[in-house]
XYZ file of C-alpha atoms in Angstrom:
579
model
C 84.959 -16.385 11.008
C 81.330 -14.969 10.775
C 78.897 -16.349 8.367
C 77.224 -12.545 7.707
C 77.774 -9.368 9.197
C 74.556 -6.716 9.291
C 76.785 -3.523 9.517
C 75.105 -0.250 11.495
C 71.450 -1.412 11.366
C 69.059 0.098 13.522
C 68.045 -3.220 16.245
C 64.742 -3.736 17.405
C 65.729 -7.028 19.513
C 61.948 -8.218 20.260
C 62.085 -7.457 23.968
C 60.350 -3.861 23.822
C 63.431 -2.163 25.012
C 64.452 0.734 22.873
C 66.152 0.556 19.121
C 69.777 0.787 18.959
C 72.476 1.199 16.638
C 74.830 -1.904 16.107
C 76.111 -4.558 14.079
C 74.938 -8.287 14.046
C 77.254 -11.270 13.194
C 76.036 -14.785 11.897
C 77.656 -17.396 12.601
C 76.110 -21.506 12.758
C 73.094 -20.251 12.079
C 73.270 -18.012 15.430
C 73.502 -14.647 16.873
C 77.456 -14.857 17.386
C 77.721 -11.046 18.177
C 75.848 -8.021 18.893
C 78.752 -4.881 18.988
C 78.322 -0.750 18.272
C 78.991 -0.574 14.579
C 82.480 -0.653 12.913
C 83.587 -2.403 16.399
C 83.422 -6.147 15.234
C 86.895 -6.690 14.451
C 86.270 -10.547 13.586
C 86.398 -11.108 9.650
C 82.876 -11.858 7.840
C 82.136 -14.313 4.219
C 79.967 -11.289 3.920
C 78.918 -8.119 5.083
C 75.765 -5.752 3.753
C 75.106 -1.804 4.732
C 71.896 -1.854 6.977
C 72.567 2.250 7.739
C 68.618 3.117 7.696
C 67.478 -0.393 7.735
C 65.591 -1.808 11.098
C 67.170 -5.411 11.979
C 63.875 -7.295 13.882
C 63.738 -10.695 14.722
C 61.777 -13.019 12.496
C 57.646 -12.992 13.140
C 56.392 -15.571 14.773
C 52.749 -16.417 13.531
C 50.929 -18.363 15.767
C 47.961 -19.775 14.043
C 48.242 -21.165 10.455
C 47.048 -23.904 8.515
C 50.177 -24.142 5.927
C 50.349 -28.369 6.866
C 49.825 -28.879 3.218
C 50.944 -25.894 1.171
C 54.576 -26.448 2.623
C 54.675 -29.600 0.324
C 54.455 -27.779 -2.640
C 55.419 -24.501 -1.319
C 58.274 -24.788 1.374
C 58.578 -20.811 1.600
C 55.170 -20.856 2.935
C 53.978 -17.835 1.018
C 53.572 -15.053 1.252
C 53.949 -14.975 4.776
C 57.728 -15.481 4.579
C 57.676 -12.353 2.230
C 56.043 -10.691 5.044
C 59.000 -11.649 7.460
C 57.522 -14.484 9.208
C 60.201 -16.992 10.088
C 58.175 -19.774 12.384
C 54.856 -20.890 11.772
C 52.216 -22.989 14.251
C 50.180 -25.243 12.152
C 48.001 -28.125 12.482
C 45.586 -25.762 14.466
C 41.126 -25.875 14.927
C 41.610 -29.577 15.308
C 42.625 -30.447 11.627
C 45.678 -32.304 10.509
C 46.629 -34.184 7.406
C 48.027 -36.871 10.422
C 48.373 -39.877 11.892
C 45.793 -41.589 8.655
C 45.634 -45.375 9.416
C 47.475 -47.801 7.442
C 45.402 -49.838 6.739
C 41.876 -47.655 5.387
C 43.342 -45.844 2.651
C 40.133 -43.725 2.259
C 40.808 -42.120 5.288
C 43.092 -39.615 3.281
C 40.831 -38.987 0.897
C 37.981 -38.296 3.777
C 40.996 -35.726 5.016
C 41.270 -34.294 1.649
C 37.851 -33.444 1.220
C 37.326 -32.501 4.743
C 40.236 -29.659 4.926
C 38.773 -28.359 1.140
C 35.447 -27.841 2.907
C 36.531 -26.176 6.148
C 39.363 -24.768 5.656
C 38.794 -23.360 2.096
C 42.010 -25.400 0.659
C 41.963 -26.077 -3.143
C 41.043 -29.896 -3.112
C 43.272 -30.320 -6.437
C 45.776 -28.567 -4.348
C 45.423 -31.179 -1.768
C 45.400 -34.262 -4.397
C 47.989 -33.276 -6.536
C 50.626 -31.083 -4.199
C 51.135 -33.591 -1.063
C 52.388 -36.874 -1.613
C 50.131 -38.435 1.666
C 52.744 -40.994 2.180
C 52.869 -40.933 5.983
C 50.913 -43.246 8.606
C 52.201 -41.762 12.084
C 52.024 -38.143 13.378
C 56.121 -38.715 13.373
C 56.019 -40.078 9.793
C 54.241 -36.866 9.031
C 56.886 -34.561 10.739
C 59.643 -36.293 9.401
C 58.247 -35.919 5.416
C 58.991 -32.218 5.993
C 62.583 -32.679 7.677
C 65.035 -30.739 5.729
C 62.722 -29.462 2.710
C 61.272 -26.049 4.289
C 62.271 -22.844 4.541
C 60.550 -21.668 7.804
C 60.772 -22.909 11.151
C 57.602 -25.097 11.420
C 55.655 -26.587 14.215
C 52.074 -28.479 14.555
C 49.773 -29.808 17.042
C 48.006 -32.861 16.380
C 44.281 -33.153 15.585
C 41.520 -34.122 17.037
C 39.572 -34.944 14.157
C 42.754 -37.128 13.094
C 42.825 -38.796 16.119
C 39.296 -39.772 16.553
C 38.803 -40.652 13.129
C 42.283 -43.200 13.258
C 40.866 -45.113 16.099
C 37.138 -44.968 15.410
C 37.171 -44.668 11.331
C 33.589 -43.450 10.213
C 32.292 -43.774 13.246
C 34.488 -40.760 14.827
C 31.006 -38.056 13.269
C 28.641 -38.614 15.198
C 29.744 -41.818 17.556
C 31.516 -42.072 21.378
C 34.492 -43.929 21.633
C 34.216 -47.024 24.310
C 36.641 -47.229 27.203
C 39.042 -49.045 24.756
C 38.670 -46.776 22.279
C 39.867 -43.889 24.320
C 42.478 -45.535 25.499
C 44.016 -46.236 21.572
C 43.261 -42.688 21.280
C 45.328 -41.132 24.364
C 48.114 -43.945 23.043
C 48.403 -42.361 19.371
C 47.736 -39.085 21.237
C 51.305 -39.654 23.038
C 53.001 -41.354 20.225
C 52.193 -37.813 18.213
C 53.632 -35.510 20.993
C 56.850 -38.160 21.621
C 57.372 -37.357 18.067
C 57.509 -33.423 18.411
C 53.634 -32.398 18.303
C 53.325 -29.315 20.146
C 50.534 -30.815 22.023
C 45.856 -30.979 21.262
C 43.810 -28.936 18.650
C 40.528 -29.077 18.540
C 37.129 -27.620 17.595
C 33.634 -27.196 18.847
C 32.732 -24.708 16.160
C 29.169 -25.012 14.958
C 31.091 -23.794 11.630
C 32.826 -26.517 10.762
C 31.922 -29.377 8.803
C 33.587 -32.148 7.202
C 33.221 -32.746 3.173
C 29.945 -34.628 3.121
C 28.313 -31.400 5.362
C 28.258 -33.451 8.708
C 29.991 -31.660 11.873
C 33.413 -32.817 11.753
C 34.434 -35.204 14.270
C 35.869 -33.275 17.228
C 32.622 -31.624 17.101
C 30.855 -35.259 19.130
C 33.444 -35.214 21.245
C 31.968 -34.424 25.291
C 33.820 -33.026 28.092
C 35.431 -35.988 29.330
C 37.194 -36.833 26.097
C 38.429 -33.451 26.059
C 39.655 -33.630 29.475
C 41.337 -36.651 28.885
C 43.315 -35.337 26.004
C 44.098 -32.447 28.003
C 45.334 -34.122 31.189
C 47.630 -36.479 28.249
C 49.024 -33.253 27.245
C 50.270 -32.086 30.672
C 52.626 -35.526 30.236
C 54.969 -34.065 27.890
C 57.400 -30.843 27.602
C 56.814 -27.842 26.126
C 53.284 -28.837 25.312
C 49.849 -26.287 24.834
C 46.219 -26.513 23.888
C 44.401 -24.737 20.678
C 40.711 -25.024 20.991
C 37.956 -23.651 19.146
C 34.308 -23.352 20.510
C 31.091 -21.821 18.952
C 31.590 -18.944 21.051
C 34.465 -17.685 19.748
C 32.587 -16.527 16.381
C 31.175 -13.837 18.873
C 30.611 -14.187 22.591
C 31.523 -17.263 25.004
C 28.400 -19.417 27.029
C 29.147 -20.223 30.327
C 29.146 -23.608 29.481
C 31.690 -22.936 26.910
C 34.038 -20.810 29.348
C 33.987 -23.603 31.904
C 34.879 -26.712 29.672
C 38.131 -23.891 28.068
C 38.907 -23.471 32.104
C 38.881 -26.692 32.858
C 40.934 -27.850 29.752
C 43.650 -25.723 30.368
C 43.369 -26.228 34.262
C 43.602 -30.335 33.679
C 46.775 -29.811 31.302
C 48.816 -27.339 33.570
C 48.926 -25.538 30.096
C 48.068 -22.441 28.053
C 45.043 -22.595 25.909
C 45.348 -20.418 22.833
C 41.494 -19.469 20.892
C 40.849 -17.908 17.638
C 39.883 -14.940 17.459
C 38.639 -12.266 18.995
C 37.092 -9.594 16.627
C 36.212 -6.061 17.851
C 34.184 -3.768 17.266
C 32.852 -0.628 19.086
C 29.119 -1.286 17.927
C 29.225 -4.750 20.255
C 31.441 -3.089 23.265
C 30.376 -6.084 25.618
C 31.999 -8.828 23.295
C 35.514 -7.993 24.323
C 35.111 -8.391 27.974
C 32.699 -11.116 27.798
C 35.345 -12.988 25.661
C 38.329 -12.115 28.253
C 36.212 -13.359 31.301
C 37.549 -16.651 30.072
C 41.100 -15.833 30.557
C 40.102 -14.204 34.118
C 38.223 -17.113 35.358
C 41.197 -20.064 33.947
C 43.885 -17.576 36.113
C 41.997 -18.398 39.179
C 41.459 -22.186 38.350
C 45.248 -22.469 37.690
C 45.276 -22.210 33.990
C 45.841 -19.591 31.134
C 43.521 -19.142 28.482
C 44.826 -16.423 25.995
C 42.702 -14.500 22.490
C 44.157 -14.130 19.579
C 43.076 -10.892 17.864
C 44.297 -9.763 14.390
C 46.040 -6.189 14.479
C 44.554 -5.369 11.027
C 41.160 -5.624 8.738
C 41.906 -8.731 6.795
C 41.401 -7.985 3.104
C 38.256 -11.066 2.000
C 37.367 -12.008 -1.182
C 34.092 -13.788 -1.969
C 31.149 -14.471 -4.510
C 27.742 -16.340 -4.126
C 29.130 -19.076 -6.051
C 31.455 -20.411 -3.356
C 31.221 -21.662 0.012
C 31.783 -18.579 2.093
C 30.857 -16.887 5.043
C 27.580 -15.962 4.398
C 26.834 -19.865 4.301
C 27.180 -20.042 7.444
C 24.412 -17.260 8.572
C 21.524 -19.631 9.716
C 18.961 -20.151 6.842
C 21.327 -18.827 3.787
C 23.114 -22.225 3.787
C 20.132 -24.228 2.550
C 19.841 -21.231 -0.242
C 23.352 -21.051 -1.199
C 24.368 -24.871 -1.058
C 21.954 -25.485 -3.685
C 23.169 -26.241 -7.530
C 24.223 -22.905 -9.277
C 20.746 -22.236 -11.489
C 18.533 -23.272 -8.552
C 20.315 -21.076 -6.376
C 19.995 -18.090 -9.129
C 16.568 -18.647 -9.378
C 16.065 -19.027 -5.680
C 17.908 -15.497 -4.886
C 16.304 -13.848 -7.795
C 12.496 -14.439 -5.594
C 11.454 -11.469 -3.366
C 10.569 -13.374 -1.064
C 13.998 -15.351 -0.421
C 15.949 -12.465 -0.585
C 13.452 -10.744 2.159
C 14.140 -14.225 4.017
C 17.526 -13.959 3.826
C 17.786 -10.240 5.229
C 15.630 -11.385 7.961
C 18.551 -14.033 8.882
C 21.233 -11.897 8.413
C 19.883 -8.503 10.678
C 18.719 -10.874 13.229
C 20.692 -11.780 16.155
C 21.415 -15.547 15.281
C 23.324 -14.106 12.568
C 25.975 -13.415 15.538
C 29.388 -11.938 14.109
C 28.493 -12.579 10.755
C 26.230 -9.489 10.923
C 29.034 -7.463 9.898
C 28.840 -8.802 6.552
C 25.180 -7.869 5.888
C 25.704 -4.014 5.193
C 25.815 -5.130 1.214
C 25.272 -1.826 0.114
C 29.092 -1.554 1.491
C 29.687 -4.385 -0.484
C 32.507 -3.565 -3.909
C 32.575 -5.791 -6.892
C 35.879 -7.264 -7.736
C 36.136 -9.258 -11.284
C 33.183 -9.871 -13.194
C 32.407 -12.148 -16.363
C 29.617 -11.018 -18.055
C 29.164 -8.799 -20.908
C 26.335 -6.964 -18.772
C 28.330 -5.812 -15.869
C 31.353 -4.768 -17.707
C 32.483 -1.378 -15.853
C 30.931 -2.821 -12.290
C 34.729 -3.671 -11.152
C 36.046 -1.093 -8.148
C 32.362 0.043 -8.035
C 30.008 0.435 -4.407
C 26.702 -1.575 -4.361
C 24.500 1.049 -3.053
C 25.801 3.348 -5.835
C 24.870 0.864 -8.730
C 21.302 0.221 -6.707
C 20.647 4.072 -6.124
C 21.374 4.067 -10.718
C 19.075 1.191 -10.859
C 16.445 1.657 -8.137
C 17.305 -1.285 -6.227
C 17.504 -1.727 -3.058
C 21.057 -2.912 -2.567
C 20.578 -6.974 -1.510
C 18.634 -7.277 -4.860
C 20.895 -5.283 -6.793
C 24.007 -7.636 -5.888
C 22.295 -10.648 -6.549
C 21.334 -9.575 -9.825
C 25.261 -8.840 -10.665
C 26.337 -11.980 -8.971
C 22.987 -14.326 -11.294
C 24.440 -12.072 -14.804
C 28.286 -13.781 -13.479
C 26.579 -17.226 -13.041
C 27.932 -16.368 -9.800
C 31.303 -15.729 -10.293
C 31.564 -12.245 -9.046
C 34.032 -11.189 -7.164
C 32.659 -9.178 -4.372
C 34.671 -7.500 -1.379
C 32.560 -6.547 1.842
C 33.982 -2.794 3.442
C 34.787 -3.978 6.832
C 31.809 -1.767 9.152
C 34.470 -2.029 12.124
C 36.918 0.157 10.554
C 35.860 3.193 12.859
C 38.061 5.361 15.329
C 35.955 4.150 18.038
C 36.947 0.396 17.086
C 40.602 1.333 16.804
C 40.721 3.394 20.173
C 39.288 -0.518 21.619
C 41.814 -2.676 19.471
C 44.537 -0.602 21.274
C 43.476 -0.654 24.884
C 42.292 -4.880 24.114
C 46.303 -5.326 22.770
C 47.581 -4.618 25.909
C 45.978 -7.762 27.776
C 48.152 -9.558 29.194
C 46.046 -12.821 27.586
C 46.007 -10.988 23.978
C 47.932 -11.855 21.398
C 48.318 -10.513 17.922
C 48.017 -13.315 15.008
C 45.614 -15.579 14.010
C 46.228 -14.744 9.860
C 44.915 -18.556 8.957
C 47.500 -18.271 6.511
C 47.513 -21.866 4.148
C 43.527 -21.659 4.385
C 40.724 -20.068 2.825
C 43.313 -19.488 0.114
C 41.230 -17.633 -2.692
C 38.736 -15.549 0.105
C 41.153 -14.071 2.352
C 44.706 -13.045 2.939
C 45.848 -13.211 6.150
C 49.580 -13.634 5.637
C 50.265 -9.291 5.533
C 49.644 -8.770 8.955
C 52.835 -8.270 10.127
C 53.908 -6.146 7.368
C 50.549 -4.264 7.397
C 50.779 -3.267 11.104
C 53.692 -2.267 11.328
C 53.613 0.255 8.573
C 50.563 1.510 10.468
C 52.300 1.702 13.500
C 55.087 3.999 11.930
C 52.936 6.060 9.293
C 49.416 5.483 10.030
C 47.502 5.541 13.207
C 49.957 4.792 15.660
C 48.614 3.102 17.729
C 51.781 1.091 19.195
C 55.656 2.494 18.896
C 58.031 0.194 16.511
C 59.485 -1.401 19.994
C 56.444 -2.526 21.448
C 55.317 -3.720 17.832
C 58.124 -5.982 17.216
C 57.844 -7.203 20.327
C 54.054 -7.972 20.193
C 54.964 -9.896 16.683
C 58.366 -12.093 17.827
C 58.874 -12.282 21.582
C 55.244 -12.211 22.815
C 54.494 -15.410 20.596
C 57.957 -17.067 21.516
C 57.314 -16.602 25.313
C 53.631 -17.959 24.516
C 54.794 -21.425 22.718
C 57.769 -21.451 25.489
C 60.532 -21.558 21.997
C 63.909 -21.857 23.029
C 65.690 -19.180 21.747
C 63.719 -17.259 19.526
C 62.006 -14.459 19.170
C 64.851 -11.736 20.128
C 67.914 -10.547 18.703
C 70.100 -11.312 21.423
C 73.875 -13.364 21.261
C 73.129 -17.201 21.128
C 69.936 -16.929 19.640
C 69.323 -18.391 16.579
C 69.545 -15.736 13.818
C 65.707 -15.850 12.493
C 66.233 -11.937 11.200
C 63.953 -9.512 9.132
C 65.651 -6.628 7.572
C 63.220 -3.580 6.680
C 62.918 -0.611 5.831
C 60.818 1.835 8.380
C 60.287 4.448 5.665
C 58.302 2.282 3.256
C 57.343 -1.541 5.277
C 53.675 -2.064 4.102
C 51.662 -4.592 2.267
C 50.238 -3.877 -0.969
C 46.939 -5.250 -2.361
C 45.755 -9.169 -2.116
C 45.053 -9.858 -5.853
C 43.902 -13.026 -7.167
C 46.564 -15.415 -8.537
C 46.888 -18.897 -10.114
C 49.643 -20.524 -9.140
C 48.552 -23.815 -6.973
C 48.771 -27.121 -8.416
C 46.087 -27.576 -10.429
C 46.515 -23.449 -11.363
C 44.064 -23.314 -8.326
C 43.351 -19.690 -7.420
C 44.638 -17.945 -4.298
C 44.393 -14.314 -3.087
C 48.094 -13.166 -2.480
C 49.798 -9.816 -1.181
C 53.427 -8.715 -2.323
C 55.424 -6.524 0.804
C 56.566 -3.384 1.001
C 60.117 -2.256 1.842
C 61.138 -5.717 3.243
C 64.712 -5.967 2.418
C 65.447 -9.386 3.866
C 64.470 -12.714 5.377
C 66.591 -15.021 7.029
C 65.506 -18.406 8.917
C 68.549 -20.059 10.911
C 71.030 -17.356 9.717
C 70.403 -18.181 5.843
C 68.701 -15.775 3.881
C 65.493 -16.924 2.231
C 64.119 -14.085 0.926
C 66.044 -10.774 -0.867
C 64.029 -8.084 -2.159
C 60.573 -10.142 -2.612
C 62.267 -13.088 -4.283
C 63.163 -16.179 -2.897
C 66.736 -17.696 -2.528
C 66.092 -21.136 -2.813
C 67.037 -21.818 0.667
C 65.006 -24.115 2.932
C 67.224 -24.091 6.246
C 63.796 -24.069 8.426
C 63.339 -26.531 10.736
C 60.708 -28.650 12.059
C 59.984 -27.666 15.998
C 59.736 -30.456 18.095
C 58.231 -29.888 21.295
C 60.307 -30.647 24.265
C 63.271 -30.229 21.737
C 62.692 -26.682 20.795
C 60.106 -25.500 23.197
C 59.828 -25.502 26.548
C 57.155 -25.879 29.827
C 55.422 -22.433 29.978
C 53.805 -22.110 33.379
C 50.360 -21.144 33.972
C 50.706 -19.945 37.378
C-alpha cells in the first residue's frame, strides 16, 4: 500500500526534461511510482488533487549557516516554507564543532565569534543550543532525529585550529605536531559524516574581540594539507572563501583555490559571485578560476544568487558599510561618539571619499545613499520618513543626501531602519545574470540563510525566482529552473538520490502552484530566543513540503514533522569527479 498518492500533478522531475502529467506514489519515504494519472491501480492511506499544481523535487540550498537555528528551529525557517528540503551548513570556515573538552571557554569564544561574523543573535546562540557536544560526531548526532530537513555540514577550520591550538589558533602557526592533531580531528570529523573542509581567507571576517578569525593565519601549506586529508574520504568537497570573492580574484588567490581543489581530487564551491553590468570584467575575472582548476585537474565552481536579496540595516549595527575601509573605526565607536562623529563635515566628506574610491571594492554598490529608503523609525522627528527615498527628503531639506541620512539615523539614536535600492537591478545586469547561469561552474544559491538574521533574507530565493521565471522576466523556462534549484546542487554535493522525481528516489517533494509561487516581503519579526529580531519572508502559492515522503509544511504552516535527516558523507553522498 502507498503512503500518499499526488493525483494528475503537473511533474517537473529536476532533470530539465519537459513537464508531464502523472501521478506520484509515496511509499517508505520513496518515490514508489511515477504512472499517467488515474493509472495507479495500487490503493493509497491518502490521496490529494494536484490538477494545476507543479510537483518539483525539494530545493537543495547549498550554502547556509542554519548549524544553530536548527536547535531551536528544526524547520529551518523560512527556507522550508520556500520548499527547500536539504540544507549545506557549517560553511566560510565556521562551526559550532569539535569544542575541546576540557577549555570550556572555547564555546563561549564560538558564541561570540559566529554573533560577530555571521550576524547571529548572541542570546540566540546562549539560550537556543544546548552546546553539549565535544566531537564533530557528537555534534551530528545532537541533531539525529529532531529536524525536519535533510541536513549536512562541513567542518571548520576555525574549529579545528582553535581545538588543537586554543588561543593561539589568531594569529599563531601550528608546529609539525600540531598539524598533525589537526589532520587527526580533521578525519575523525569526516569518519563521522562531515561533508569534508570550510574555510575562509576573507579580510571580512573577524572573530568577537575584532581580530581576523583563525583560518584567516592559516598559509598555503596548512590549507593544502587539509585539502589532500579530504581527498581520503567519500563523497567529500571543499568550501573556501578568499578576499577576492567580495569582488575580483588575485592571482595569488586563484592559484592557492587551484591548487586546493587540485590536491583534494575535489570540487571547490566559493561564495558568491555578484554581477553587475557597471563592472563587466568581474564575471570573467572571477570564472578564470574555474578555467584554470579544469586544467590542473580540479573544479572550482561560483555560487551566484538568482535574485536581489532584500537587506536591512541601520548605523547602529555592525553591517556592511563597516567593512568599507576607514568607516569601521567611525562606526565601531560607542553610539553618541559615533553620532557626534557622523554629524562633522568633515567625517562624513571622509567617509564618501572611502566609499567612491576603489578600495571600497563591491561594497561601492551601497554608497548611492540617495537610493537609500527608510524602514522603521523611533523618533518623534522623523515620524512619516518610513517607505520614503533619501534624496527626496534631502532635495525638502537641502541636504545633500549622506548628511541627510545621518541626521535621520542620529534623531533614531541609530536605530533606523534603512534599505539600500540595489544599483544592479538594470536590464543590462539581468541580460549578464542569464548568460553567467549557464556556466557550467555556476551555481544558483548562496542565500546564507541562519545568518545575518535581522539584515538580510536570503531564504526566498527559490520561491522568488521561480515566480520570475514564470511571470516576470523570464529569463529561464520552469524546466531548466527546477533543475538549476534540485538536480544541479545534488549532482554538485554527489547526493545519492536526490534531487529528481524519479522511482527510488527519496520523495523530498514541493507542491506549487505556477499561477501564484512568489515570495512576499522580508519584514522584521521577533521570534528568536531571547525575542531576538530576524527579517523573515512568508511564500506565495506553495501548497506543500515534504522531506522523506512526510509532509512538513501545508499551506505556510508547519506539521510538526521532523523526518529530515542528517547527511553523512560517504553514506548519503558520493565521489564527484573533477575530471
Amino acid at each position: 500500500m502507498l503512503d500518499h498518492l499526488i493525483q494528475a500533478a503537473t511533474v517537473v522531475d529536476g532533470t530539465g526534461a519537459p513537464a508531464f502529467a502523472a501521478d506520484v506514489g509515496i511509499r517508505d519515504g520513496r518515490i514508489a511510482v511515477i504512472a499517467e494519472p488515474g493509472t495507479v491501480a495500487e490503493a493509497a492511506r491518502s490521496r490529494e488533487d494536484a490538477h494545476g499544481l507543479v510537483l518539483a523535487p525539494g530545493f537543495i540550498d547549498p550554502h547556509t549557516h542554519y548549524d544553530a537555528q536548527l536547535f531551536w528551529d528544526p524547520y529551518a525557517t523560512p527556507s522550508l516554507n520556500h520548499g527547500v528540503t536539504t540544507v549545506a551548513g557549517g560553511n566560510c570556515g565556521f562551526t559550532l564543532a569539535p569544542l575541546h573538552p576540557d577549555r570550556p571557554e572555547d564555546a563561549d569564544y564560538t558564541r561570540r565569534m559566529m554573533s560577530r561574523v555571521e550576524g547571529m543573535s548572541l542570546v540566540a546562540l546562549e539560550q537556543g543550543a544546548p552546546w553539549n557536544w565535544h566531537g564533530f560526531g557528537d555534534y551530528l548526532d545532537a541533531l539525529e532525529g529532531r529536524i525536519a530537513v535533510n541536513a549536512g555540514f562541513m567542518v571548520g577550520h576555525c574549529a579545528l585550529r582553535r581545538h588543537v591550538m586554543g588561543p593561539d589558533a589568531v594569529g599563531g602557526q601550528p608546529t609539525a605536531a600540531q598539524l598533525d592533531a589537526m589532520l587527526r580531528l580533521f578525519h575523525d570529523a569526516m569518519d563521522a559524516g562531515a561533508w569534508g573542509l570550510s574555510t575562509t581567507q576573507s579580510s571580512s571576517h573577524s572573530d568577537g574581540d575584532g581580530r581576523p578569525v583563525a583560518s584567516r593565519h592559516a598559509r598555503p601549506e596548512e590549507l593544502l594539507a587539509l585539502s589532500r586529508a579530504v581527498a581520503e574520504h567519500e563523497g567529500t568537497q571543499i568550501e573556501a572563501i578568499v578576499a577576492g570573492c567580495l569582488d575580483r580574484f588575485t592571482d595569488d588567490e586563484i592559484d592557492l583555490l587551484v591548487e586546493m581543489s587540485a590536491a583534494a581530487g575535489r570540487p571547490l564551491n566559493w561564495n558568491v559571485l555578484t554581477i553587475d553590468s557597471a563592472v563587466p570584467e568581474r564575471v570573467p575575472r572571477q570564472l578564470l578560476a574555474s578555467e584554470r582548476a579544469r586544467r590542473a585537474g580540479g573544479r572550482i565552481v561560483a555560487l551566484t544568487m538568482p535574485i536581489l536579496t532584500p537587506m536591512n540595516m541601520s548605523l547602529g549595527t555592525f553591517c556592511a558599510l563597516n567593512l568599507i575601509p576607514g568607516w569601521g573605526d567611525v562606526l565601531g565607536l560607542p553610539v553618541p561618539e559615533r553620532i557626534a562623529r557622523l554629524r562633522d563635515p568633515d567625517v562624513r566628506a571622509a567617509l564618501l571619499r572611502h566609499a567612491h574610491g576603489e578600495e571600497a571594492g563591491v561594497f561601492r554598490r551601497l554608497t548611492d545613499f540617495a537610493r537609500y529608503v527608510i524602514g522603521d523609525t523611533y523618533a518623534a522627528a522623523n515620524e512619516g520618513l518610513t517607505g520614503r527615498v533619501v534624496r527626496d527628503i534631502a532635495a525638502e531639506r537641502g541636504q545633500d543626501p549622506f548628511h541627510c541620512l545621518t541626521e535621520i539615523c542620529a534623531a533614531d539614536e541609530l536605530r533606523t531602519v534603512l534599505w539600500p535600492m540595489p544599483t544592479d537591478n538594470d536590464p543590462a545586469s539581468w541580460a549578464l545574470r542569464q548568460q553567467t547561469w549557464q556556466h557550467e561552474d555556476v551555481l544558483l544559491g548562496g542565500s546564507d540563510a541562519g545568518a545575518h538574521l535581522d539584515r538580510m533574507c536570503g531564504a526566498p530565493y527559490t520561491t522568488r525566482f521561480l515566480g520570475d521565471c514564470l511571470r516576470g522576466r523570464r529569463l529561464v523556462g520552469l524546466e531548466a529552473a527546477v533543475r538549476m534549484l534540485t538536480d544541479d546542487p545534488a549532482r554538485l554535493f554527489g547526493l545519492r538520490e536526490r534531487g529528481r522525481i524519479a522511482e527510488g528516489h527519496h520523495a523530498d517533494l514541493v507542491l506549487f502552484d505556477p499561477e501564484r509561487i512568489d515570495a512576499g516581503a522580508a519584514t522584521l519579526v521577533h521570534d528568536l530566543p531571547g525575542d531576538s529580531p530576524r527579517l523573515d519572508s512568508r511564500p506565495i502559492g506553495v501548497v506543500s513540503v515534504r522531506v522523506n515522503g512526510v509532509e512538513t509544511i501545508r499551506e505556510d504552516e508547519v506539521t510538526g514533522a521532523v523526518p529530515g535527516t542528517v547527511l553523512r558523507s560517504g553514506r548519503d553522498t558520493r565521489t564527484v569527479s573533477t575530471r
